[in-house]
Amino acid sequence: MELILKNIEQYKVAIEHEPLGDAGEVEQFRIKYLGTKGLIKSLMGEMKNVPADQKKTFGQVMNEFKTFVENKYEGAKSAITSEEKIGLNEDYTLPGREFPTGAHHPLTIIRNQVVFIFQRLGFTIANGPEIEDDWHNFGSMNMPENHPARDMQDTFYLSKGNENEQSFLLRTHTSSVQARVMESQKPPIRIICPGRVFRNETISARAHCFFHQVEGLYISEQVSFADLKQTLYFFVREMFGKDIKIRFRPSYFPFTEPSAEMDISCLICGGDGCNICKHTGWVEILGSGMVHPRVLENFQIDPNKYSGFAFGMGLERICQLKYRVNDLRLYSQNDLRFLKQFSGVV
Ligand code: DAH
């Protein structure tokens, strides 16, 4: 008891010297002395050790000490708030404080832009798993086992527990989401599927083992190739501006017939020829076509009644053209010097 009383005198001296210059220090003071784990609480806890005949005196001393601390705290608090109110501690000639803003990843920015454009045409977002089975990634997309077209996409297969198990893989394209949607929805279907895809490629400036695609699918009655062209034309003009030119080249994909790849005039050189467009003035941005009747049949959609178009584009390529990012590795290296350049871009 005696010791505690002596300590209290010392505490008082210490309290007189506590820094109470700003709101932060005042709060620290409150926590240290008046908080639930503060000094007052712990001293009060000593009450149980004080002999019965001294409890009253101890209580009085403690109450007096508590009021002392509280007064000190309240005084400091009101001084700070009134100073803040009249702005005494602000120097209005100083430059404003900078608020650090974060940045969206460039691929997120591009994905959002793409999604937004198609949403305005009535497309809704669909998603599917990154770990897929053979049927959704290949089989249903008209690429049966041993189909040579599987060679176009070097695949990461997951190892099987035993021979009879179904084989799983990392999806090589977002076309697998087409399969998922056709399986669960009836036409009319109008969806876009942004997502990550995986291929067994050696990592370099121009290839990576994962990248991002946006898939589109529209199935209804009397959908024509003209609809496909107009939809993509609208997209390209919204994305890259009114002066952009497009061209379709015949191509081959097992899940579309006819198939076409779409090029846009090179944004980097304006069509004059540079190393991005390999001196042709054109860059390929997507694959597309009319959904193959066999793909529709795989999902019990009658190809005599319904037709549809589909397309798939790589987001990294769009990003390269829009923001001139020429090395695919930059997207996944988390280098702040790269990422910070996109702060404020939405
Ligand atoms: N899945 C193709 C790829 O990854 C891209 C593609 C081509 C998607 C044509 C489509 C399409 O929907 O119709 O290379």
Short mmCIF file of N, CA, C and O in Angstrom, two decimals, residues 84-172:
data_model
loop_
_atom_site.label_atom_id
_atom_site.label_comp_id
_atom_site.label_asym_id
_atom_site.label_seq_id
_atom_site.Cartn_x
_atom_site.Cartn_y
_atom_site.Cartn_z
N GLU A 84 -7.75 22.97 -33.69
CA GLU A 84 -8.07 22.48 -35.02
C GLU A 84 -9.21 23.28 -35.64
O GLU A 84 -9.21 23.58 -36.81
N LYS A 85 -10.21 23.59 -34.78
CA LYS A 85 -11.38 24.32 -35.27
C LYS A 85 -10.98 25.66 -35.88
O LYS A 85 -11.43 26.03 -36.95
N ILE A 86 -10.16 26.39 -35.17
CA ILE A 86 -9.80 27.69 -35.73
C ILE A 86 -8.58 27.59 -36.64
O ILE A 86 -8.10 28.56 -37.18
N GLY A 87 -8.09 26.37 -36.84
CA GLY A 87 -7.03 26.14 -37.82
C GLY A 87 -5.68 26.69 -37.40
O GLY A 87 -4.85 27.00 -38.24
N LEU A 88 -5.44 26.74 -36.08
CA LEU A 88 -4.17 27.32 -35.64
C LEU A 88 -2.97 26.47 -36.03
O LEU A 88 -1.89 26.97 -36.23
N ASN A 89 -3.21 25.14 -36.09
CA ASN A 89 -2.06 24.30 -36.41
C ASN A 89 -1.96 23.98 -37.90
O ASN A 89 -1.32 23.05 -38.29
N GLU A 90 -2.68 24.73 -38.74
CA GLU A 90 -2.56 24.54 -40.18
C GLU A 90 -1.81 25.73 -40.77
O GLU A 90 -2.10 26.87 -40.43
N ASP A 91 -0.87 25.42 -41.64
CA ASP A 91 -0.24 26.50 -42.38
C ASP A 91 -0.79 26.44 -43.80
O ASP A 91 -0.47 25.53 -44.57
N TYR A 92 -1.64 27.42 -44.10
CA TYR A 92 -2.34 27.35 -45.40
C TYR A 92 -1.45 27.66 -46.59
O TYR A 92 -1.86 27.54 -47.72
N THR A 93 -0.22 28.02 -46.31
CA THR A 93 0.67 28.30 -47.44
C THR A 93 1.41 27.04 -47.88
O THR A 93 2.05 27.02 -48.91
N LEU A 94 1.27 25.97 -47.06
CA LEU A 94 1.96 24.72 -47.45
C LEU A 94 1.23 24.06 -48.62
O LEU A 94 0.02 24.20 -48.75
N PRO A 95 1.98 23.35 -49.46
CA PRO A 95 1.29 22.60 -50.52
C PRO A 95 0.39 21.52 -49.91
O PRO A 95 0.66 21.05 -48.80
N GLY A 96 -0.67 21.12 -50.62
CA GLY A 96 -1.60 20.12 -50.10
C GLY A 96 -0.92 18.79 -49.86
O GLY A 96 0.12 18.51 -50.45
N ARG A 97 -1.53 17.98 -48.99
CA ARG A 97 -0.96 16.66 -48.75
C ARG A 97 -1.30 15.76 -49.92
O ARG A 97 -2.40 15.80 -50.44
N GLU A 98 -0.34 14.92 -50.25
CA GLU A 98 -0.59 14.03 -51.38
C GLU A 98 -1.24 12.75 -50.88
O GLU A 98 -0.79 12.16 -49.90
N PHE A 99 -2.33 12.35 -51.51
CA PHE A 99 -2.94 11.08 -51.14
C PHE A 99 -2.47 10.03 -52.14
O PHE A 99 -2.75 10.13 -53.32
N PRO A 100 -1.73 9.04 -51.67
CA PRO A 100 -1.27 8.03 -52.62
C PRO A 100 -2.47 7.23 -53.15
O PRO A 100 -3.30 6.77 -52.36
N THR A 101 -2.61 7.14 -54.47
CA THR A 101 -3.71 6.36 -55.02
C THR A 101 -3.16 5.04 -55.56
O THR A 101 -2.06 5.00 -56.08
N GLY A 102 -3.94 4.01 -55.46
CA GLY A 102 -3.54 2.72 -56.01
C GLY A 102 -3.80 2.71 -57.50
O GLY A 102 -4.23 3.70 -58.08
N ALA A 103 -3.50 1.60 -58.12
CA ALA A 103 -3.74 1.49 -59.56
C ALA A 103 -4.36 0.14 -59.87
O ALA A 103 -4.04 -0.85 -59.23
N HIS A 104 -5.25 0.14 -60.85
CA HIS A 104 -5.73 -1.15 -61.34
C HIS A 104 -4.64 -1.76 -62.21
O HIS A 104 -3.89 -1.04 -62.88
N HIS A 105 -4.59 -3.07 -62.23
CA HIS A 105 -3.67 -3.74 -63.14
C HIS A 105 -4.13 -3.45 -64.58
O HIS A 105 -5.34 -3.43 -64.84
N PRO A 106 -3.17 -3.20 -65.49
CA PRO A 106 -3.60 -2.85 -66.86
C PRO A 106 -4.55 -3.87 -67.49
O PRO A 106 -5.46 -3.49 -68.22
N LEU A 107 -4.36 -5.15 -67.16
CA LEU A 107 -5.28 -6.15 -67.75
C LEU A 107 -6.68 -6.02 -67.17
O LEU A 107 -7.67 -6.29 -67.84
N THR A 108 -6.75 -5.61 -65.90
CA THR A 108 -8.07 -5.37 -65.30
C THR A 108 -8.74 -4.19 -65.98
O THR A 108 -9.94 -4.22 -66.27
N ILE A 109 -7.95 -3.16 -66.26
CA ILE A 109 -8.49 -1.98 -66.92
C ILE A 109 -9.07 -2.38 -68.28
O ILE A 109 -10.21 -2.05 -68.62
N ILE A 110 -8.27 -3.12 -69.05
CA ILE A 110 -8.71 -3.51 -70.39
C ILE A 110 -9.93 -4.44 -70.31
O ILE A 110 -10.90 -4.29 -71.04
N ARG A 111 -9.87 -5.40 -69.38
CA ARG A 111 -11.00 -6.32 -69.25
C ARG A 111 -12.29 -5.54 -68.95
O ARG A 111 -13.33 -5.78 -69.56
N ASN A 112 -12.21 -4.60 -68.03
CA ASN A 112 -13.40 -3.83 -67.69
C ASN A 112 -13.92 -3.04 -68.89
O ASN A 112 -15.12 -2.94 -69.10
N GLN A 113 -12.99 -2.49 -69.66
CA GLN A 113 -13.42 -1.73 -70.84
C GLN A 113 -14.13 -2.64 -71.85
O GLN A 113 -15.17 -2.30 -72.39
N VAL A 114 -13.54 -3.82 -72.08
CA VAL A 114 -14.14 -4.76 -73.04
C VAL A 114 -15.53 -5.18 -72.55
O VAL A 114 -16.52 -5.13 -73.29
N VAL A 115 -15.58 -5.56 -71.28
CA VAL A 115 -16.85 -6.01 -70.71
C VAL A 115 -17.91 -4.92 -70.82
O VAL A 115 -19.05 -5.16 -71.22
N PHE A 116 -17.51 -3.71 -70.53
CA PHE A 116 -18.45 -2.59 -70.54
C PHE A 116 -19.04 -2.38 -71.94
O PHE A 116 -20.24 -2.18 -72.11
N ILE A 117 -18.18 -2.49 -72.95
CA ILE A 117 -18.67 -2.28 -74.32
C ILE A 117 -19.70 -3.35 -74.70
O ILE A 117 -20.77 -3.06 -75.22
N PHE A 118 -19.38 -4.60 -74.38
CA PHE A 118 -20.31 -5.67 -74.76
C PHE A 118 -21.58 -5.65 -73.90
O PHE A 118 -22.66 -6.02 -74.36
N GLN A 119 -21.44 -5.19 -72.67
CA GLN A 119 -22.65 -5.10 -71.84
C GLN A 119 -23.65 -4.12 -72.46
O GLN A 119 -24.86 -4.31 -72.39
N ARG A 120 -23.12 -3.09 -73.10
CA ARG A 120 -24.02 -2.13 -73.73
C ARG A 120 -24.77 -2.74 -74.90
O ARG A 120 -25.81 -2.23 -75.32
N LEU A 121 -24.26 -3.84 -75.45
CA LEU A 121 -24.96 -4.54 -76.52
C LEU A 121 -25.85 -5.66 -75.97
O LEU A 121 -26.36 -6.47 -76.73
N GLY A 122 -25.97 -5.74 -74.68
CA GLY A 122 -26.86 -6.74 -74.09
C GLY A 122 -26.19 -8.05 -73.73
O GLY A 122 -26.85 -9.02 -73.36
N PHE A 123 -24.85 -8.11 -73.81
CA PHE A 123 -24.14 -9.33 -73.39
C PHE A 123 -24.03 -9.34 -71.87
O PHE A 123 -23.82 -8.29 -71.25
N THR A 124 -24.17 -10.52 -71.29
CA THR A 124 -23.96 -10.61 -69.84
C THR A 124 -22.72 -11.49 -69.58
O THR A 124 -22.32 -12.28 -70.43
N ILE A 125 -22.17 -11.33 -68.38
CA ILE A 125 -20.92 -12.05 -68.07
C ILE A 125 -21.21 -13.48 -67.63
O ILE A 125 -22.12 -13.71 -66.85
N ALA A 126 -20.42 -14.40 -68.15
CA ALA A 126 -20.50 -15.79 -67.67
C ALA A 126 -19.10 -16.23 -67.25
O ALA A 126 -18.10 -15.76 -67.81
N ASN A 127 -19.04 -17.10 -66.28
CA ASN A 127 -17.74 -17.60 -65.80
C ASN A 127 -17.71 -19.11 -65.79
O ASN A 127 -18.75 -19.76 -65.75
N GLY A 128 -16.51 -19.64 -65.82
CA GLY A 128 -16.36 -21.09 -65.73
C GLY A 128 -15.08 -21.40 -64.98
O GLY A 128 -14.28 -20.50 -64.71
N PRO A 129 -14.85 -22.68 -64.67
CA PRO A 129 -13.67 -23.04 -63.88
C PRO A 129 -12.38 -23.00 -64.69
O PRO A 129 -12.40 -23.22 -65.92
N GLU A 130 -11.27 -22.72 -64.02
CA GLU A 130 -9.96 -22.74 -64.70
C GLU A 130 -9.45 -24.17 -64.84
O GLU A 130 -8.74 -24.49 -65.78
N ILE A 131 -9.82 -25.01 -63.89
CA ILE A 131 -9.51 -26.44 -64.05
C ILE A 131 -10.72 -27.08 -64.73
O ILE A 131 -11.82 -27.05 -64.20
N GLU A 132 -10.50 -27.58 -65.92
CA GLU A 132 -11.62 -28.08 -66.73
C GLU A 132 -11.46 -29.57 -67.01
O GLU A 132 -10.38 -30.13 -66.86
N ASP A 133 -12.54 -30.18 -67.45
CA ASP A 133 -12.40 -31.55 -67.95
C ASP A 133 -12.27 -31.50 -69.47
O ASP A 133 -12.52 -30.48 -70.10
N ASP A 134 -11.86 -32.61 -70.00
CA ASP A 134 -11.58 -32.73 -71.43
C ASP A 134 -12.79 -32.36 -72.28
O ASP A 134 -12.68 -31.68 -73.31
N TRP A 135 -13.95 -32.77 -71.83
CA TRP A 135 -15.17 -32.56 -72.62
C TRP A 135 -15.47 -31.06 -72.81
O TRP A 135 -15.73 -30.62 -73.91
N HIS A 136 -15.42 -30.30 -71.73
CA HIS A 136 -15.78 -28.89 -71.87
C HIS A 136 -14.72 -28.09 -72.62
O HIS A 136 -15.03 -27.15 -73.33
N ASN A 137 -13.46 -28.47 -72.45
CA ASN A 137 -12.39 -27.70 -73.11
C ASN A 137 -12.21 -28.12 -74.58
O ASN A 137 -11.99 -27.29 -75.44
N PHE A 138 -12.32 -29.43 -74.83
CA PHE A 138 -12.03 -29.94 -76.17
C PHE A 138 -13.20 -30.69 -76.81
O PHE A 138 -13.70 -30.30 -77.87
N GLY A 139 -13.62 -31.77 -76.18
CA GLY A 139 -14.58 -32.69 -76.80
C GLY A 139 -15.83 -31.98 -77.33
O GLY A 139 -16.16 -32.07 -78.53
N SER A 140 -16.49 -31.24 -76.47
CA SER A 140 -17.75 -30.60 -76.86
C SER A 140 -17.51 -29.50 -77.89
O SER A 140 -18.41 -29.09 -78.61
N MET A 141 -16.28 -29.00 -77.94
CA MET A 141 -15.94 -27.94 -78.89
C MET A 141 -15.47 -28.54 -80.23
O MET A 141 -14.73 -27.91 -80.98
N ASN A 142 -15.91 -29.77 -80.46
CA ASN A 142 -15.63 -30.42 -81.73
C ASN A 142 -14.15 -30.77 -81.92
O ASN A 142 -13.66 -30.78 -83.05
N MET A 143 -13.49 -31.04 -80.81
CA MET A 143 -12.09 -31.49 -80.90
C MET A 143 -11.98 -32.81 -80.16
O MET A 143 -11.52 -32.87 -79.02
N PRO A 144 -12.45 -33.90 -80.79
CA PRO A 144 -12.37 -35.20 -80.10
C PRO A 144 -10.93 -35.59 -79.84
O PRO A 144 -10.00 -34.97 -80.39
N GLU A 145 -10.75 -36.59 -79.00
CA GLU A 145 -9.41 -37.05 -78.68
C GLU A 145 -8.64 -37.36 -79.98
O GLU A 145 -9.24 -37.84 -80.94
N ASN A 146 -7.40 -37.07 -80.01
CA ASN A 146 -6.54 -37.29 -81.18
C ASN A 146 -6.83 -36.36 -82.36
O ASN A 146 -6.30 -36.53 -83.45
N HIS A 147 -7.71 -35.37 -82.13
CA HIS A 147 -7.94 -34.39 -83.20
C HIS A 147 -6.69 -33.52 -83.33
O HIS A 147 -6.18 -33.01 -82.34
N PRO A 148 -6.20 -33.35 -84.57
CA PRO A 148 -4.94 -32.60 -84.72
C PRO A 148 -5.04 -31.16 -84.21
O PRO A 148 -4.03 -30.58 -83.81
N ALA A 149 -6.25 -30.61 -84.18
CA ALA A 149 -6.38 -29.21 -83.74
C ALA A 149 -5.95 -29.04 -82.29
O ALA A 149 -5.64 -27.93 -81.85
N ARG A 150 -5.94 -30.14 -81.53
CA ARG A 150 -5.49 -30.01 -80.14
C ARG A 150 -4.04 -29.55 -80.07
O ARG A 150 -3.61 -29.00 -79.07
N ASP A 151 -3.32 -29.82 -81.15
CA ASP A 151 -1.92 -29.41 -81.19
C ASP A 151 -1.74 -27.90 -81.19
O ASP A 151 -0.68 -27.39 -80.86
N MET A 152 -2.81 -27.18 -81.60
CA MET A 152 -2.72 -25.72 -81.63
C MET A 152 -2.56 -25.16 -80.21
O MET A 152 -2.14 -24.05 -80.02
N GLN A 153 -2.97 -25.92 -79.24
CA GLN A 153 -2.95 -25.43 -77.86
C GLN A 153 -2.22 -26.42 -76.95
O GLN A 153 -2.77 -27.43 -76.58
N ASP A 154 -0.96 -26.11 -76.65
CA ASP A 154 -0.18 -27.01 -75.78
C ASP A 154 -0.78 -27.02 -74.39
O ASP A 154 -0.85 -25.98 -73.74
N THR A 155 -1.16 -28.19 -73.95
CA THR A 155 -2.05 -28.25 -72.79
C THR A 155 -1.34 -28.75 -71.53
O THR A 155 -0.52 -29.67 -71.60
N PHE A 156 -1.69 -28.15 -70.40
CA PHE A 156 -1.25 -28.67 -69.10
C PHE A 156 -2.30 -29.67 -68.64
O PHE A 156 -3.43 -29.28 -68.30
N TYR A 157 -1.97 -30.95 -68.65
CA TYR A 157 -2.90 -31.96 -68.12
C TYR A 157 -2.58 -32.19 -66.65
O TYR A 157 -1.42 -32.15 -66.24
N LEU A 158 -3.61 -32.43 -65.86
CA LEU A 158 -3.38 -32.79 -64.47
C LEU A 158 -3.23 -34.30 -64.40
O LEU A 158 -3.91 -35.02 -65.14
N SER A 159 -2.36 -34.75 -63.51
CA SER A 159 -2.13 -36.20 -63.51
C SER A 159 -3.34 -36.93 -62.93
O SER A 159 -4.01 -36.44 -62.00
N LYS A 160 -3.61 -38.09 -63.51
CA LYS A 160 -4.77 -38.87 -63.09
C LYS A 160 -4.38 -39.84 -61.99
O LYS A 160 -3.26 -40.34 -61.97
N GLY A 161 -5.31 -40.12 -61.09
CA GLY A 161 -5.08 -41.11 -60.03
C GLY A 161 -4.92 -42.48 -60.65
O GLY A 161 -4.00 -43.23 -60.33
N ASN A 162 -5.82 -42.85 -61.56
CA ASN A 162 -5.66 -44.11 -62.29
C ASN A 162 -6.24 -43.95 -63.70
O ASN A 162 -6.90 -42.97 -64.02
N GLU A 163 -5.99 -44.95 -64.53
CA GLU A 163 -6.32 -44.88 -65.96
C GLU A 163 -7.80 -44.59 -66.24
O GLU A 163 -8.15 -43.94 -67.21
N ASN A 164 -8.67 -45.09 -65.35
CA ASN A 164 -10.11 -44.97 -65.62
C ASN A 164 -10.68 -43.61 -65.24
O ASN A 164 -11.82 -43.30 -65.55
N GLU A 165 -9.88 -42.84 -64.52
CA GLU A 165 -10.39 -41.53 -64.09
C GLU A 165 -10.51 -40.57 -65.26
O GLU A 165 -9.77 -40.66 -66.23
N GLN A 166 -11.44 -39.65 -65.11
CA GLN A 166 -11.62 -38.61 -66.11
C GLN A 166 -10.37 -37.72 -66.13
O GLN A 166 -9.75 -37.54 -65.09
N SER A 167 -10.02 -37.19 -67.33
CA SER A 167 -8.81 -36.37 -67.28
C SER A 167 -9.14 -34.88 -67.17
O SER A 167 -10.04 -34.37 -67.82
N PHE A 168 -8.42 -34.24 -66.28
CA PHE A 168 -8.60 -32.80 -66.05
C PHE A 168 -7.39 -32.04 -66.59
O PHE A 168 -6.30 -32.58 -66.72
N LEU A 169 -7.63 -30.78 -66.91
CA LEU A 169 -6.56 -29.95 -67.48
C LEU A 169 -6.78 -28.50 -67.08
O LEU A 169 -7.84 -28.17 -66.54
N LEU A 170 -5.78 -27.67 -67.31
CA LEU A 170 -5.99 -26.23 -67.13
C LEU A 170 -6.55 -25.72 -68.44
O LEU A 170 -5.96 -25.98 -69.50
N ARG A 171 -7.67 -25.02 -68.39
CA ARG A 171 -8.33 -24.67 -69.66
C ARG A 171 -7.38 -23.89 -70.56
O ARG A 171 -6.62 -23.03 -70.09
N THR A 172 -7.41 -24.25 -71.84
CA THR A 172 -6.49 -23.63 -72.79
C THR A 172 -7.13 -22.42 -73.47
O THR A 172 -6.46 -21.66 -74.14
#
